[in-house]
Coordinates of C-alpha atoms in Angstrom, one line a residue:
Chain A
A1 CA 5.9 7.9 11.4
Q2 CA 3.7 4.7 11.3
S3 CA 2.6 2.8 8.2
V4 CA 1.0 -0.5 7.4
A5 CA 0.8 -2.4 4.2
Q6 CA -1.5 -5.1 3.0
P7 CA 0.3 -6.5 -0.1
E8 CA -2.7 -8.4 -1.5
D9 CA -5.8 -6.6 -2.8
Q10 CA -7.6 -9.9 -3.3
V11 CA -7.4 -13.3 -1.6
N12 CA -9.4 -16.3 -2.8
V13 CA -9.6 -19.5 -0.8
A14 CA -11.8 -22.6 -1.0
E15 CA -14.3 -23.2 1.9
G16 CA -12.8 -25.4 4.5
N17 CA -9.2 -24.5 3.6
P18 CA -7.0 -22.3 5.8
L19 CA -6.8 -18.6 5.1
T20 CA -4.1 -16.0 5.5
V21 CA -4.4 -12.3 5.0
K22 CA -1.1 -10.5 5.2
C23 CA -0.1 -7.4 6.9
T24 CA 3.3 -5.7 7.5
Y25 CA 3.9 -2.6 9.5
S26 CA 6.5 0.1 10.2
V27 CA 6.8 2.1 13.4
S28 CA 9.5 3.9 15.4
G29 CA 8.7 2.1 18.7
N30 CA 6.6 -0.9 19.6
P31 CA 3.3 -1.3 17.8
Y32 CA -0.2 -1.8 18.7
L33 CA -1.8 -3.8 15.9
F34 CA -5.5 -4.4 15.1
W35 CA -7.5 -6.3 12.5
Y36 CA -11.0 -5.3 11.3
V37 CA -13.5 -6.8 9.0
Q38 CA -16.0 -4.8 6.8
Y39 CA -19.1 -6.2 5.2
P40 CA -20.7 -4.4 2.3
N41 CA -22.3 -1.1 3.3
R42 CA -21.4 -1.6 6.9
G43 CA -18.9 -0.1 9.3
L44 CA -15.7 -1.8 10.3
Q45 CA -15.9 -4.5 13.0
F46 CA -13.1 -5.1 15.4
L47 CA -11.7 -8.7 15.2
L48 CA -8.6 -8.7 17.4
K49 CA -5.6 -6.7 18.7
Y50 CA -2.0 -7.2 19.7
I51 CA -0.7 -5.1 22.5
T52 CA 1.9 -7.2 24.3
G53 CA 2.4 -10.8 25.4
D54 CA 1.8 -13.9 23.4
N55 CA 2.6 -13.5 19.7
L56 CA -0.5 -15.5 18.8
V57 CA -3.6 -13.5 19.4
K58 CA -7.1 -15.1 19.2
G59 CA -10.1 -13.0 18.2
S60 CA -13.7 -13.1 17.1
Y61 CA -15.3 -15.7 14.7
G62 CA -12.4 -18.1 15.0
F63 CA -9.8 -15.7 13.6
E64 CA -6.3 -15.4 15.0
A65 CA -3.2 -13.4 14.1
E66 CA 0.5 -13.9 14.6
F67 CA 2.7 -11.1 15.6
N68 CA 6.3 -11.4 14.2
K69 CA 8.6 -8.7 15.4
S70 CA 11.6 -9.6 13.3
Q71 CA 9.5 -9.6 10.1
T72 CA 7.3 -6.7 11.2
S73 CA 4.3 -8.7 10.3
F74 CA 0.8 -9.4 11.7
H75 CA -0.9 -11.8 9.4
L76 CA -4.5 -12.8 10.0
K77 CA -5.3 -16.5 9.9
K78 CA -8.2 -18.9 10.2
P79 CA -7.8 -22.7 10.1
S80 CA -11.0 -23.4 8.1
A81 CA -12.6 -20.7 6.0
L82 CA -16.3 -20.2 5.7
V83 CA -18.2 -18.6 2.8
S84 CA -19.5 -16.1 5.4
D85 CA -15.9 -14.9 6.0
S86 CA -16.0 -13.2 2.6
A87 CA -15.5 -9.5 3.3
L88 CA -12.9 -6.7 3.3
Y89 CA -10.3 -7.0 5.9
F90 CA -8.2 -4.1 7.3
C91 CA -5.0 -4.1 9.3
A92 CA -4.2 -1.1 11.4
V93 CA -1.3 0.1 13.5
R94 CA -0.5 2.7 16.2
D95 CA 3.0 3.5 17.4
L96 CA 3.5 3.4 21.1
L97 CA 6.1 6.1 20.9
G98 CA 4.0 8.3 18.6
S99 CA 1.8 11.1 19.8
A100 CA -0.8 10.4 17.2
R101 CA -4.2 9.4 18.6
Q102 CA -5.2 7.9 15.4
L103 CA -4.7 4.5 13.9
T104 CA -3.1 4.0 10.5
F105 CA -5.1 1.6 8.3
G106 CA -3.9 -0.5 5.4
S107 CA -5.6 -0.4 2.0
G108 CA -7.6 -3.5 2.7
T109 CA -7.7 -7.0 1.3
Q110 CA -10.9 -8.4 -0.2
L111 CA -11.3 -12.0 0.9
T112 CA -13.5 -14.3 -1.2
V113 CA -14.3 -17.8 0.1
L114 CA -15.5 -20.0 -2.7
P115 CA -18.0 -22.7 -1.9
Chain B
S1 CA -22.8 -2.0 26.4
Q2 CA -21.6 0.7 24.1
T3 CA -23.3 1.6 20.9
I4 CA -22.7 4.1 18.2
H5 CA -25.3 5.5 15.9
Q6 CA -24.9 7.3 12.6
W7 CA -27.5 8.9 10.4
P8 CA -28.7 9.1 7.8
A9 CA -27.6 5.8 6.2
T10 CA -27.8 7.3 2.7
L11 CA -28.0 10.8 1.4
V12 CA -28.1 12.3 -2.0
Q13 CA -27.3 16.0 -2.1
P14 CA -26.8 18.6 -5.0
V15 CA -23.5 20.3 -5.5
G16 CA -23.4 23.5 -3.4
S17 CA -25.9 22.3 -0.8
P18 CA -25.0 22.1 2.9
L19 CA -24.4 19.0 4.8
S20 CA -24.9 17.8 8.4
L21 CA -24.1 14.2 9.5
E22 CA -24.6 13.2 13.0
C23 CA -23.0 10.5 15.2
T24 CA -23.8 9.7 18.8
V25 CA -22.3 7.2 21.2
E26 CA -24.1 5.5 24.1
G27 CA -22.9 3.6 27.1
T28 CA -19.5 5.4 27.6
S29 CA -18.2 8.8 28.7
N30 CA -15.5 11.0 27.4
P31 CA -14.8 8.9 24.4
N32 CA -12.4 9.9 21.6
L33 CA -14.4 10.4 18.4
Y34 CA -13.4 10.1 14.8
W35 CA -14.7 10.9 11.3
Y36 CA -13.4 8.9 8.4
R37 CA -14.1 8.9 4.7
Q38 CA -13.8 5.7 2.7
A39 CA -13.5 6.1 -1.1
A40 CA -14.4 3.3 -3.5
G41 CA -14.8 0.7 -0.7
R42 CA -11.2 0.7 0.2
G43 CA -8.8 2.8 2.3
L44 CA -9.9 4.9 5.2
Q45 CA -8.9 8.6 5.4
L46 CA -9.1 10.2 8.8
L47 CA -10.8 13.5 8.5
F48 CA -11.2 14.7 12.1
Y49 CA -10.8 13.5 15.7
S50 CA -11.9 14.8 19.0
V51 CA -10.7 14.1 22.5
G52 CA -13.3 16.2 24.2
I53 CA -16.2 18.7 23.9
G54 CA -15.2 21.5 21.6
Q55 CA -11.8 20.0 20.8
I56 CA -11.4 19.1 17.1
S57 CA -8.3 18.2 15.2
S58 CA -8.3 18.2 11.5
E59 CA -6.1 15.8 9.6
V60 CA -6.5 17.1 6.1
P61 CA -7.5 20.4 4.6
Q62 CA -10.9 20.2 3.0
N63 CA -14.3 21.5 2.4
L64 CA -15.6 19.9 5.6
S65 CA -15.7 20.8 9.3
A66 CA -16.6 18.9 12.5
S67 CA -18.0 19.9 15.8
R68 CA -18.5 18.2 19.2
P69 CA -21.3 20.1 21.0
Q70 CA -21.8 17.3 23.6
D71 CA -19.6 14.6 25.1
R72 CA -21.1 11.8 23.0
Q73 CA -22.1 13.8 19.9
F74 CA -20.0 14.3 16.8
I75 CA -21.2 16.2 13.7
L76 CA -19.7 16.5 10.3
S77 CA -20.7 19.5 8.3
S78 CA -20.2 21.4 5.1
K79 CA -21.5 24.8 3.9
K80 CA -21.2 23.9 0.3
L81 CA -20.8 20.4 -1.0
L82 CA -18.4 19.5 -3.9
L83 CA -18.6 16.5 -6.2
S84 CA -15.4 15.3 -4.6
D85 CA -17.2 15.0 -1.2
S86 CA -19.0 11.9 -2.4
G87 CA -18.1 8.8 -0.4
F88 CA -18.8 6.6 2.6
Y89 CA -18.5 8.5 5.9
L90 CA -17.7 6.5 9.0
C91 CA -17.8 7.7 12.6
A92 CA -15.9 5.8 15.3
W93 CA -15.2 6.0 19.0
S94 CA -12.5 4.7 21.3
G95 CA -11.8 4.9 25.0
G96 CA -10.4 8.2 26.1
G97 CA -7.8 9.0 28.7
Q98 CA -4.3 7.5 29.1
S99 CA -5.4 4.1 27.8
Y100 CA -6.5 5.3 24.4
S101 CA -3.5 4.0 22.5
N102 CA -4.3 0.3 23.2
Q103 CA -8.1 0.6 22.7
P104 CA -9.7 -0.4 19.4
Q105 CA -11.9 2.0 17.6
H106 CA -15.5 1.0 17.1
F107 CA -17.3 2.1 14.0
G108 CA -20.8 3.1 13.1
D109 CA -22.5 1.7 10.0
G110 CA -21.7 4.8 7.9
T111 CA -23.5 7.3 5.7
R112 CA -23.3 6.8 1.9
L113 CA -23.2 10.3 0.5
S114 CA -23.7 10.9 -3.2
I115 CA -23.3 14.4 -4.7
L116 CA -25.2 15.2 -7.9

């Protein structure tokens, strides 16, 4: 079975400061990991993914994520937050060994960037 | 480029009425298609997915059904809506075939459904 946890419902950060949104996962085999962002009354937008290779993955809008196999984590980061980054962020996982065609999503983390 | 369309954007329906939400994808062929429900702006619940025309898998027992009459068309239906069917419904697509597992899902802008 595959699962993903986002331990923080809410993250607040000042504009210009670095931000981190946390994600941990559990899979039987090796994971495929994804980050999405959702703005109010919109669908989810794909930010980045980890499949294999470098543990640091770069994505859209200046976001990056670090895959840590020993800690089973895939935290989303940005060096300098913008007010426009305020949104709901979802981490998702798919197990390579699993037969499921679906992603398992975390419960989401509301990021608020304060001006 | 690929695009996904959902309509309507908002819908208000009385309890017991039927439902039909439509989703279409352009710019790709043989996609995997998904219906999700998002309650209270948070977690996503997968309702149905489809890997081809007429092939529907249901993830949870419920009052809803899905159909895929064409390769790039996915429909969510109900014969009689319940109050508990209220929510934000999202359609998504991803690449099909053997590479599906490493392909991200791409979402439409959703339908806000309110049941009165």
